[in-house]
Coordinates of C-alpha atoms and ligand atoms in Angstrom, one line a residue:
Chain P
X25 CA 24.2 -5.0 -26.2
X26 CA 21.4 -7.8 -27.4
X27 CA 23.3 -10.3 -29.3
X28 CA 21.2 -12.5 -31.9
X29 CA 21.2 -16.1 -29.9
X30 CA 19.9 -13.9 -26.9
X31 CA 16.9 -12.8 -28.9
X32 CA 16.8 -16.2 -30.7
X33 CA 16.6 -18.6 -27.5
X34 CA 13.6 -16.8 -26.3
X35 CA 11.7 -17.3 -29.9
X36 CA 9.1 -19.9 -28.6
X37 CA 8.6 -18.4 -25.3
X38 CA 7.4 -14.9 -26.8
X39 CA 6.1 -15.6 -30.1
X40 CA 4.1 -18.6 -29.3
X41 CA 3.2 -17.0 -25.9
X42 CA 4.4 -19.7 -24.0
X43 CA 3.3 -19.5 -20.0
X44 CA 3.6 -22.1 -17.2
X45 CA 0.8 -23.6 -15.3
X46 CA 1.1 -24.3 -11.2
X47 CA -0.2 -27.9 -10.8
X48 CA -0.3 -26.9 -6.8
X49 CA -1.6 -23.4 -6.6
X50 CA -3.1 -23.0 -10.0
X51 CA -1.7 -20.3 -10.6
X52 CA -0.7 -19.4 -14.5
X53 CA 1.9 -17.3 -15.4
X54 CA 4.3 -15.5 -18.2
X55 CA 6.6 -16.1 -19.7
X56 CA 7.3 -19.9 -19.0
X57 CA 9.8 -20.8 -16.1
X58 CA 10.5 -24.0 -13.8
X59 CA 8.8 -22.5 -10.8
X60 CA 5.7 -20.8 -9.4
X61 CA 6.4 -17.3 -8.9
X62 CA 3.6 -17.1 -6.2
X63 CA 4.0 -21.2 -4.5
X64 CA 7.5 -21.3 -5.5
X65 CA 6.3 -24.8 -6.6
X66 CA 8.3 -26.9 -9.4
X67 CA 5.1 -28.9 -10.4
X68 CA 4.7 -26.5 -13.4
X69 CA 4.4 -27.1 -16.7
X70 CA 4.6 -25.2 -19.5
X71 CA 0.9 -23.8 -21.4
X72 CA -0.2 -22.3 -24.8
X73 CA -1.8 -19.1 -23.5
X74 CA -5.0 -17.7 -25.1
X75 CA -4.2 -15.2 -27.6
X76 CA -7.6 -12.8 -26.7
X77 CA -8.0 -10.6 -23.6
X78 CA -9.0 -7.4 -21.7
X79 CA -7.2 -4.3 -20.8
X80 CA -6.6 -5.0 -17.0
X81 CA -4.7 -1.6 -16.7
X82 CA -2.3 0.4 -18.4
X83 CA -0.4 3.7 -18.8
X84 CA 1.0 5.8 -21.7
X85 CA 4.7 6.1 -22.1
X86 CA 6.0 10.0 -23.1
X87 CA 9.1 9.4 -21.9
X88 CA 10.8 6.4 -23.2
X89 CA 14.2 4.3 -22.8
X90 CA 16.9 4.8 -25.0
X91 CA 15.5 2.0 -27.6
X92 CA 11.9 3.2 -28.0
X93 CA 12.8 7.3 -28.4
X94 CA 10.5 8.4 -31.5
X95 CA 8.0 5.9 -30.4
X96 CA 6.2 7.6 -27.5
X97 CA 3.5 8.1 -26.9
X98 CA 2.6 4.7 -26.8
X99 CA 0.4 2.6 -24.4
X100 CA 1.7 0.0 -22.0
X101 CA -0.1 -2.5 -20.4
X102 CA -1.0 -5.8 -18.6
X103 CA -3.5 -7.5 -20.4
X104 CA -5.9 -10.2 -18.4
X105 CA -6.1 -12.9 -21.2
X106 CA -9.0 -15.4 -21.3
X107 CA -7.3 -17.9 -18.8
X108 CA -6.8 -15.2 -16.3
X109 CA -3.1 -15.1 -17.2
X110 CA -1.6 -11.2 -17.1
X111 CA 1.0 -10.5 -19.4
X112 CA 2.6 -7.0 -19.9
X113 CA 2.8 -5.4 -23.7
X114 CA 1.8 -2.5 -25.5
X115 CA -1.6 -2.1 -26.8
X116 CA -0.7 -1.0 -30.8
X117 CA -3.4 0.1 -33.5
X118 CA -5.1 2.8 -31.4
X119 CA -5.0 5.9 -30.6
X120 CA -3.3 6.2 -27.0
X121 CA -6.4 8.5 -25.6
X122 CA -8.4 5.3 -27.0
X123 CA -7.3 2.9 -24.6
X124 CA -9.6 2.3 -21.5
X125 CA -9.6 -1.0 -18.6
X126 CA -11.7 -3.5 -20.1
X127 CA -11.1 -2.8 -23.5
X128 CA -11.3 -6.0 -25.4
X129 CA -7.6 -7.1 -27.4
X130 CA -6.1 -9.3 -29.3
X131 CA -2.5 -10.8 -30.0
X132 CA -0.4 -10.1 -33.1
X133 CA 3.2 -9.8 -34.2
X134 CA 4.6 -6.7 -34.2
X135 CA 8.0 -4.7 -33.8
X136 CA 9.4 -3.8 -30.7
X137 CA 12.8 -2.3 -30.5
X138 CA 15.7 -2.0 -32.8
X139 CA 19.3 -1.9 -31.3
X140 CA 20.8 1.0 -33.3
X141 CA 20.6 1.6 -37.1
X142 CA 23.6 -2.0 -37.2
X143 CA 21.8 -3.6 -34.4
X144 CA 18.5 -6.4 -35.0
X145 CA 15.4 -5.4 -35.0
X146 CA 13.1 -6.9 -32.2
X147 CA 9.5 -8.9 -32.4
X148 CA 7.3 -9.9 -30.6
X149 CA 3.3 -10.0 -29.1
X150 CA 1.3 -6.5 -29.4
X151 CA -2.4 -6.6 -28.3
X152 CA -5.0 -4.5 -30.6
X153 CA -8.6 -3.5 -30.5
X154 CA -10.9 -6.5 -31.0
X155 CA -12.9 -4.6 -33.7
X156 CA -16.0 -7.0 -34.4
X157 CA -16.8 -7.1 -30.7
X158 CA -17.1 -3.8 -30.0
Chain D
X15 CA 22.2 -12.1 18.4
X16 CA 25.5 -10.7 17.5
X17 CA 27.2 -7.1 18.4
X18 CA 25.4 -4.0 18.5
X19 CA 26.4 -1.8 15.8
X20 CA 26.5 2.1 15.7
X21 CA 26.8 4.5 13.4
X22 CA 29.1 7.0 14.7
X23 CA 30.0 9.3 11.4
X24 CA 27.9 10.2 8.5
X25 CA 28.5 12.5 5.7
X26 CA 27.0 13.7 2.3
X27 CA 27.2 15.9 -0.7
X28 CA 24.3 17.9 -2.1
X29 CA 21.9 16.3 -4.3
X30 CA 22.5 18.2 -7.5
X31 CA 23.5 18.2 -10.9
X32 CA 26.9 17.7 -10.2
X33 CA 28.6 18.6 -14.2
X34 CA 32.3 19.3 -12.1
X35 CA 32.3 16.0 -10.2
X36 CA 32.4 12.3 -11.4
X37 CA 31.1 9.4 -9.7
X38 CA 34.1 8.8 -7.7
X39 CA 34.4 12.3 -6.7
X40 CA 30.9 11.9 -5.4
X41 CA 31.6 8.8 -3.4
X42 CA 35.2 9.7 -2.1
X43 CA 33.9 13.2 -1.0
X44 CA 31.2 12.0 1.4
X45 CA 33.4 8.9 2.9
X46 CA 35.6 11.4 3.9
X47 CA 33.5 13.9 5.5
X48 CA 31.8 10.6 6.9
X49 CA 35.4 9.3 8.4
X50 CA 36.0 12.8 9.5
X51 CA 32.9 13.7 11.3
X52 CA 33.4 10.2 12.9
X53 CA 36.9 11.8 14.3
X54 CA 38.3 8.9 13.0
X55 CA 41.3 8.0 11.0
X56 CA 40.6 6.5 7.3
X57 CA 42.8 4.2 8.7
X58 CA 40.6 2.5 11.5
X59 CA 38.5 1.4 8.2
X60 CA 38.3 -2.2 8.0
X61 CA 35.9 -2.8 5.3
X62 CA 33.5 -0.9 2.4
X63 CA 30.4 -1.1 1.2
X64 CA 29.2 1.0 -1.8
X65 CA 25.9 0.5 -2.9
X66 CA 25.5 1.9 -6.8
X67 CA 22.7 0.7 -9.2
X68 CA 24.0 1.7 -13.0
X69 CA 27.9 2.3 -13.1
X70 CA 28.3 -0.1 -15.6
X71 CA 25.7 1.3 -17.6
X72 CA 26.2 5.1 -17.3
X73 CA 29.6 5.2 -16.4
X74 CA 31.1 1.7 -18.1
X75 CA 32.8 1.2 -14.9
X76 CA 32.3 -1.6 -12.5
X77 CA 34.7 -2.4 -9.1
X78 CA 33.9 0.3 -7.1
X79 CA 34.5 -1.4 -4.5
X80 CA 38.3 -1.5 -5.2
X81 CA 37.9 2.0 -7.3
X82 CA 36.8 3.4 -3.5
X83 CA 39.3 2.1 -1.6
X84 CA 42.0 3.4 -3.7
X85 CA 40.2 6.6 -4.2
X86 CA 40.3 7.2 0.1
X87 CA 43.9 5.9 0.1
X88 CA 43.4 2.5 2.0
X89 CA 44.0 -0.1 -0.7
X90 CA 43.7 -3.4 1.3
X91 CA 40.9 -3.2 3.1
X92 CA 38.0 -5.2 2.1
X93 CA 35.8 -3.5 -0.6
X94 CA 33.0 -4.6 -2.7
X95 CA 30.0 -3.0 -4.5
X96 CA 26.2 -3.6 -3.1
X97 CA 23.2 -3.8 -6.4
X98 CA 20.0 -3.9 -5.5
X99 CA 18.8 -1.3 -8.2
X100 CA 16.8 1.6 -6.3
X101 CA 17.8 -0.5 -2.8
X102 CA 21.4 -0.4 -3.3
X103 CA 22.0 2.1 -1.1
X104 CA 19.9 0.0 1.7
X105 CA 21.4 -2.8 1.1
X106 CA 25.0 -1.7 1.5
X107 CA 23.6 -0.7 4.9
X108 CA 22.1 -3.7 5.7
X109 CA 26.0 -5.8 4.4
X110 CA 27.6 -3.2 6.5
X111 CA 25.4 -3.6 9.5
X112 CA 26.2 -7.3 9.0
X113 CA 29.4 -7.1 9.2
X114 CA 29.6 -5.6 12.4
X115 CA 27.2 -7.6 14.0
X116 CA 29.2 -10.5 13.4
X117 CA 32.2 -9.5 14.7
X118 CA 34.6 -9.8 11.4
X119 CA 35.2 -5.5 11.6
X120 CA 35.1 -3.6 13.8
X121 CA 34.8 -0.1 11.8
X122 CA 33.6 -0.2 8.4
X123 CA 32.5 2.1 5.6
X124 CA 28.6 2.0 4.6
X125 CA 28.5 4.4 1.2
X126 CA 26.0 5.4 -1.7
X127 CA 26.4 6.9 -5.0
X128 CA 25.0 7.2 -8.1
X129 CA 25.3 10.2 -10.9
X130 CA 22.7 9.6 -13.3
X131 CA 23.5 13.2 -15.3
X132 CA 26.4 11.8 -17.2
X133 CA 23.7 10.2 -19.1
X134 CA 21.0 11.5 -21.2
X135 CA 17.2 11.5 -20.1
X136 CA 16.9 8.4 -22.1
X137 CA 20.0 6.4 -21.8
X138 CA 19.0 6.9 -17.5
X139 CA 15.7 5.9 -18.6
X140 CA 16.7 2.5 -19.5
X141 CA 19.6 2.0 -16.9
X142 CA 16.4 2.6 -14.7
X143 CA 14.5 -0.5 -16.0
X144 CA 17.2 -2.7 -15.6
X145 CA 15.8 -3.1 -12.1
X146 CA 12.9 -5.1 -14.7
X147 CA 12.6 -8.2 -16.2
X148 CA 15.0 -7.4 -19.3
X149 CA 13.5 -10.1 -21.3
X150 CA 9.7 -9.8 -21.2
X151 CA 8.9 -5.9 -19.6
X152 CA 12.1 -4.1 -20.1
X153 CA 11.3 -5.6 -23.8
X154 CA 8.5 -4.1 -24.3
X155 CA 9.2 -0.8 -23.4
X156 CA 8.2 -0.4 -20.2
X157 CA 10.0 3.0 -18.7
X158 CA 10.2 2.5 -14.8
X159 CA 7.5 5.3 -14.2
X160 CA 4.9 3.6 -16.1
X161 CA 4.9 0.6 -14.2
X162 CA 4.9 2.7 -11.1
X163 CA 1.7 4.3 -13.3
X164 CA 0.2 1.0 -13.4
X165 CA -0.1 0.8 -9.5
X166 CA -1.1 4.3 -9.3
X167 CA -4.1 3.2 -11.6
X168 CA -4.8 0.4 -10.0
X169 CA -4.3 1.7 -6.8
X170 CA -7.4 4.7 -6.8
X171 CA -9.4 2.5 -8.6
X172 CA -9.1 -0.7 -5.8
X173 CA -9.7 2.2 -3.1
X174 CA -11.4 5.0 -4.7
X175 CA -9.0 8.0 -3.9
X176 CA -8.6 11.0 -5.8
X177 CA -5.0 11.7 -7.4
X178 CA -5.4 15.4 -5.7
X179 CA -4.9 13.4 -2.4
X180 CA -2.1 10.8 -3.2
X181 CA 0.0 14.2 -4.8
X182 CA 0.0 16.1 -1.9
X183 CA 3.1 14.2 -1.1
X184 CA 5.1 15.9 -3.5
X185 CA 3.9 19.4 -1.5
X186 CA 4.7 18.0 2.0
X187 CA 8.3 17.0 0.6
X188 CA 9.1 20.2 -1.1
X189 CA 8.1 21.4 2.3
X190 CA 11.0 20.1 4.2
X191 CA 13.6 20.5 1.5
X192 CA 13.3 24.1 1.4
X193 CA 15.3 23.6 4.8
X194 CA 18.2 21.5 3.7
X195 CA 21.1 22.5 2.4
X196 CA 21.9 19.5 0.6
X197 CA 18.4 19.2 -1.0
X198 CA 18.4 19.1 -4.9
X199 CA 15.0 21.1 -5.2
X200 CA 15.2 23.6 -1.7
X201 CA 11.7 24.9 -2.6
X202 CA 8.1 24.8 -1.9
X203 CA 5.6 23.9 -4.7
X204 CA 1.9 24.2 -4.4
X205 CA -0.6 21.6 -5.3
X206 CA -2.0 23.3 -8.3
X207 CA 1.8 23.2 -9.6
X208 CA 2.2 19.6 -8.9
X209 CA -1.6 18.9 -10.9
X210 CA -0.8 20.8 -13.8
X211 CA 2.8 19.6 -14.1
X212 CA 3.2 17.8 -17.6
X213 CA 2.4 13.6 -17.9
X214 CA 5.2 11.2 -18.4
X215 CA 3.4 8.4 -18.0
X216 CA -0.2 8.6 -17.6
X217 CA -1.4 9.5 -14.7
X218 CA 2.0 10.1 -13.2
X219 CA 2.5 13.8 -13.6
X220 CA 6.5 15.1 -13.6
X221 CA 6.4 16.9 -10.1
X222 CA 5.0 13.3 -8.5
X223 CA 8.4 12.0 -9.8
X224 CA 11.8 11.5 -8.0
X225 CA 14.0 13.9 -10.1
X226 CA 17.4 12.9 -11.3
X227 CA 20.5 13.7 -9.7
X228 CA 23.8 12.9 -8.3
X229 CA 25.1 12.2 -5.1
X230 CA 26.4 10.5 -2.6
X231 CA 26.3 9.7 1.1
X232 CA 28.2 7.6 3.5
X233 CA 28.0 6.0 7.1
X234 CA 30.9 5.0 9.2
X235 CA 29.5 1.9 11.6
X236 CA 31.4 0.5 14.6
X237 CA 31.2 -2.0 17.6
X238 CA 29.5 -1.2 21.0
X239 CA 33.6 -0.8 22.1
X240 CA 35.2 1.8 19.2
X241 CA 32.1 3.5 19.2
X242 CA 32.2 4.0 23.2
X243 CA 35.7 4.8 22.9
X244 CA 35.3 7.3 20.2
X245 CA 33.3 9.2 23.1
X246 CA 30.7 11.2 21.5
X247 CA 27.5 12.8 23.3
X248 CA 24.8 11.2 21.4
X249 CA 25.1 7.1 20.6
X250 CA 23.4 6.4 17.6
X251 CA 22.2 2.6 17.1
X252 CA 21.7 1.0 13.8
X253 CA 19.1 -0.9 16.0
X254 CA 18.1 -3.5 13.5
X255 CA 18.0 -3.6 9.4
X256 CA 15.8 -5.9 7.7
X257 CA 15.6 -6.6 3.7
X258 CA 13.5 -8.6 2.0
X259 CA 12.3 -9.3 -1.8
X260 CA 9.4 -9.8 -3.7
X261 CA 8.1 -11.7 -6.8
X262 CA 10.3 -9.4 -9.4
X263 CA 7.6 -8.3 -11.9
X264 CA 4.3 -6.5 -11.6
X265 CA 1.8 -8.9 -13.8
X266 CA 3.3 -12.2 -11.9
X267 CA 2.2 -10.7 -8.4
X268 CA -1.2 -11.3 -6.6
X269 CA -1.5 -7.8 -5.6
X270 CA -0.3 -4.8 -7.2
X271 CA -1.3 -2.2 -4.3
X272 CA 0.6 -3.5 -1.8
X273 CA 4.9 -4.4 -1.7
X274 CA 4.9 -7.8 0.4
X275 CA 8.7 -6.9 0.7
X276 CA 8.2 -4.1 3.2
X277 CA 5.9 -5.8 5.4
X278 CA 8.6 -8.7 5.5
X279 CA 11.8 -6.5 5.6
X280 CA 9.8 -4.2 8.5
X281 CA 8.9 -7.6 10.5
X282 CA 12.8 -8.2 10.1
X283 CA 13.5 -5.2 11.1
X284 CA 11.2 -4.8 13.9
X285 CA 12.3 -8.1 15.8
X286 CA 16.1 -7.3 15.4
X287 CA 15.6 -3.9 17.3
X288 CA 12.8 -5.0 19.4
X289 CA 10.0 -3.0 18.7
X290 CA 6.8 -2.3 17.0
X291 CA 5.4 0.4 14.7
X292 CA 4.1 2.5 17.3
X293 CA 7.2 2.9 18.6
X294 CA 8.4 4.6 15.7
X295 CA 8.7 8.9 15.7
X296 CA 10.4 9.4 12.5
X297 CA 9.9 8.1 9.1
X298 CA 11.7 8.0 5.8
X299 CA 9.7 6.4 3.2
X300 CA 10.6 5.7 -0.5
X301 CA 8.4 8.1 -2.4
X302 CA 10.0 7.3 -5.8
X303 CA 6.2 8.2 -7.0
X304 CA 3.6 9.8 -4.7
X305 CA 1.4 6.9 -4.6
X306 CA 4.5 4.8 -3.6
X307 CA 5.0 6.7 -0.3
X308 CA 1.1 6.4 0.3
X309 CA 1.2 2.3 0.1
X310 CA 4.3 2.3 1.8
X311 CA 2.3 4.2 5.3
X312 CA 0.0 1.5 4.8
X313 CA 2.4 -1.7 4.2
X314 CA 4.2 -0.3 7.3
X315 CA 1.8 -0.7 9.5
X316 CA 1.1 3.2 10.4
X317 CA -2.9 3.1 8.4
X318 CA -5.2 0.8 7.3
X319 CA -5.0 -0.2 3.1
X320 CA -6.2 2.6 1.2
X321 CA -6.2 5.2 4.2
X322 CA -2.7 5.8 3.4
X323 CA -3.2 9.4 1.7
X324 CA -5.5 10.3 5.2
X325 CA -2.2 10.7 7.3
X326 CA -0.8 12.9 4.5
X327 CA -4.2 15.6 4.3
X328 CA -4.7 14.9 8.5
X329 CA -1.1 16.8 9.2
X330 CA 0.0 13.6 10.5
X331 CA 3.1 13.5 8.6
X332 CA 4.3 16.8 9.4
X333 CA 7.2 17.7 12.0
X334 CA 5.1 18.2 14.8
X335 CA 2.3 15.5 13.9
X336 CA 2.4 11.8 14.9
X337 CA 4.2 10.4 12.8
X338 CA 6.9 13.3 10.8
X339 CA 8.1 11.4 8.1
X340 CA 10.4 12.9 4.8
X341 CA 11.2 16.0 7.0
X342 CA 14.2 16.6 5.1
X343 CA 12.7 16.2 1.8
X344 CA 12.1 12.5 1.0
X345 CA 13.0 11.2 -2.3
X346 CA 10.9 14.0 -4.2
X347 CA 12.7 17.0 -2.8
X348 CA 15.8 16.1 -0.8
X349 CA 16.4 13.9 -4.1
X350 CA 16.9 10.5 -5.5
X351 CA 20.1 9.4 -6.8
X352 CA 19.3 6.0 -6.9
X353 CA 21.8 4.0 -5.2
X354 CA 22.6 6.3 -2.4
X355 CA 18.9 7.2 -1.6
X356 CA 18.6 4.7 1.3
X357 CA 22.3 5.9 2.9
X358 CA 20.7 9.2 2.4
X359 CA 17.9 8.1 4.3
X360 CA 19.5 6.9 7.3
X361 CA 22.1 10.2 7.4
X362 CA 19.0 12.2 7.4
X363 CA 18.1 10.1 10.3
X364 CA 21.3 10.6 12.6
X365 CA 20.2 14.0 11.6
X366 CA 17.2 14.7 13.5
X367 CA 18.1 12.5 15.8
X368 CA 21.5 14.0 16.9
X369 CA 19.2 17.7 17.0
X370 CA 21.0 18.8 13.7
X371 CA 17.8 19.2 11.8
X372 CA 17.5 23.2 12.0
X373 CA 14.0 24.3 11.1
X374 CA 12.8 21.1 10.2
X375 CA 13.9 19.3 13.9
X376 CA 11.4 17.1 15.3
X377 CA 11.2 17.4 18.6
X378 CA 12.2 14.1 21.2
X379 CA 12.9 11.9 18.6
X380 CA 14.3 9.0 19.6
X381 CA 13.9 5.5 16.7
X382 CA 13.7 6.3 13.5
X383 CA 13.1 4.4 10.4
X384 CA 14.2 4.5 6.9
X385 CA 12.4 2.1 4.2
X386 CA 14.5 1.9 1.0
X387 CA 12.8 0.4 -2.3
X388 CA 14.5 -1.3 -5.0
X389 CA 12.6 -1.7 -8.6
X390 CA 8.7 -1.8 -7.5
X391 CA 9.1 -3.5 -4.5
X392 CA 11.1 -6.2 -6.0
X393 CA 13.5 -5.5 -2.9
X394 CA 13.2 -3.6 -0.1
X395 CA 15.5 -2.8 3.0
X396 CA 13.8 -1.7 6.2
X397 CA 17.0 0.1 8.5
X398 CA 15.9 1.3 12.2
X399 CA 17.9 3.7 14.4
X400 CA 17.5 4.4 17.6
X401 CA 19.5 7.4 19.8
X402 CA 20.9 5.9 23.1
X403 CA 20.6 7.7 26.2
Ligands
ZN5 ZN1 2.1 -22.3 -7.5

């Protein structure tokens, strides 16, 4: 179903956690787009998000699509990065029970999903425990 | 402002895993009882609407329109397929209700149908999340229930309610569905039950969940004339059918405990029909989740945010309360087969409101309305019915 260029187009957007920035409400948003979700604005322009955040709120998946089975559990969330920007992704290198709102994380690379054993294998940004903080 | 348009037949199979009967079975057994209890020939349909969410996913087939009409045995008519993931079935409501009120037909076909068991768990799982962002929250492996988890969070936090409160809407719909027949889970369940059910996505416990099924339901709508000439007792009036959409994802929204598309598909709604939420006697609300059907009290207009759940533990909600709303089951207990939940809506609707209701009738009855959620609130279709003396 996910052909390479489809994964490849969106490279900059999710690895480099690309978001747009409303230059009339001020609103910041993921991933990048040529509109304001919320002002419907096009006076946007693209941002480098902060890569460090908190868990705003999340929930742990036990029952999981087709192209996560023999992950679960595993936590999802929506992170409140630095800037205020929410982004939704899983919370990896912790224990699922672990996880609380508030909890401070961090950005890294990690494996998503893999489109069957002839199918690519999908990256992109995981947030983890920020470990020094806490 | 157009034609008035009234639904003059309705039919529907059970709810049900249906392992004997495909998707076109589904859909071509309800248009017919739907044509017939209509006393009307297939043959006075002009057009169809079938509103289906995953097809193309669980089924690999698309056209249903066309699949439909040659199903029924009226290739020629128009025919096309309504998607508005868990809306669908709304929507094609809402084209079909269109379509009258603007004069092109006369007599059309509004039908919904979905069977989600020719999948697995999984595979429905992620035909589910295609109502997401595929990119950037289907991606990251979302399921649909755990973003419904993230509002539920979110949502007794903001407000400080206990999830004992929220899940007595499970109760209260297994309630009502022990008394219809085409329910796919006719029995009660206690609280305790739904509390101790097992997590699938934290804190969303299985029996706060819209099971999966099959099934399908259809309407037959006509003009003020064909319906007065059809000469039935009761005249039921589709009244006025709003839809609406919201900002598509979760995390780009201001808000997560409210769905801005009900209060714009109910204002719609509201000034189509001409009338306001307190006079409303019979509700259907989309209680994909319990906490979903809590919000949607509030974002209808019926309690204050966050006093959603009082209506619920008050009695309000019950047949003989204020407001009786689910009273054949809602989405938990009648069922949820996706894209013909919000047909199944309005047929349970017409329902009560024709005095077919057996032991769940509500009394005097006379507008009714059904609110029909696609994704989490990324549509919604607000449909009002009203009997006519
Ligand atoms: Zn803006």
């Amino acid at each position: 179903m996910r052909s390479v260029p489809r994964v490849w187009r969106e490279r900059v957007t999710k690895y480099r956690l690309i978001g747009g920035a409303c230059k009339d409400c001020g609103k910041t948003f993921y991933p990048y787009r040529r509109s304001c979700p919320v002002c419907g604005s096009d006076n946007v322009e693209p941002r480098k998000l902060p890569e460090t955040g908190v868990v705003e709120t999340f929930s742990i998946v036990r029952s999981p699509p087709t192209e996560f089975v023999g992950q679960a559990p595993y936590v999802v969330a929506l992170v409140r990065l630095d800037d205020g920007t929410l982004v939704p992704a899983q919370i990896t290198d912790v224990e699922p029970d672990e996880v609380h709102e508030g909890m401070r994380v961090e950005a890294v690379l990690r494996r998503y999903r893999e489109q069957g054993e002839k199918g690519i294998i999908e990256y992109g940004i995981k947030f983890r425990p920020v470990i020094s903080n806490e | 402002m157009g034609n008035r348009v009234f639904i003059v037949g309705v039919g529907a199979t059970k709810i049900d895993e249906h392992w004997d009967l495909s998707l076109r079975d589904l859909m071509t057994e309800a248009s017919r009882k739907a044509i017939q209890d209509a006393g009307l020939s297939k043959r006075d349909v002009e057009a169809v609407f079938v509103g289906n969410m995953s097809s193309g996913y669980l089924q690999g087939q698309e056209h249903l329109g066309s699949l439909l009409a040659t199903w029924l045995g009226i290739p020629g008519v128009a025919a096309h397929k309504v998607e508005a993931a868990c809306a669908s079935g709304g929507a094609a409501v809402h084209s079909a209700y269109l379509a009258v009120k603007s004069g092109v037909y006369d007599c059309v076909l509004a039908v919904g149908a979905e069977k989600l068991t020719d999948a697995t768990t999984s595979d429905a799982t992620s035909a589910l999340m295609m109502a997401e962002d595929q990119e950037y929250v289907a991606f990251a492996g979302f399921s649909f229930v755990a973003l419904n988890a993230l509002v539920y969070r979110t949502y007794m936090k903001k407000f400080g309610v206990k999830q004992e409160d929220i899940a007595l809407f499970a109760v209260h719909d297994h309630k009502y569905a022990a008394n219809n027949p085409l329910a796919q889970f006719p029995k009660p369940v206690t609280l305790d039950e739904v509390l101790r059910s097992p997590p699938v996505a934290d804190p969303i416990r299985l029996l706060e969940s819209a099971p999966l099924g099959d099934g399908s339901a259809a309407l037959v709508l006509c003009s003020e004339e064909k319906a007065k000439r059809i000469g039935k007792d009761i005249l039921i009036e589709l009244a006025g059918s709003g839809l609406a959409t919201d900002i598509l994802s979760l995390h780009d929204r201001p808000d997560l405990t409210t769905l801005a598309a009900t209060v714009k598909a109910k204002s719609s709604a509201f000034k189509q029909a001409g009338i306001e939420s307190k006079d409303v006697d019979l509700l259907e609300v989309h209680d994909a989740f319990t906490v979903l059907g809590v919000i949607h009290l509030e974002d209808l207009g019926f309690a204050r945010k966050g006093e959603g759940w009082k209506l619920l533990k008050e009695g309000q909600l019950e047949r003989d309360g204020d407001l009786p709303t689910n009273t054949m089951g809602g989405l938990k207990a009648r069922g949820h087969p996706v894209g013909a939940t919000g047909v199944y809506q309005v047929y349970d609707l017409v329902t009560q409101l024709r005095g077919e209701a057996g032991a769940n009738q509500v009394p005097d009855a006379e507008i009714g309305l059904a609110q029909n959620v696609g994704g989490v609130g990324g549509t919604v279709v607000v449909n009002i019915v009203r009997r006519v003396r």
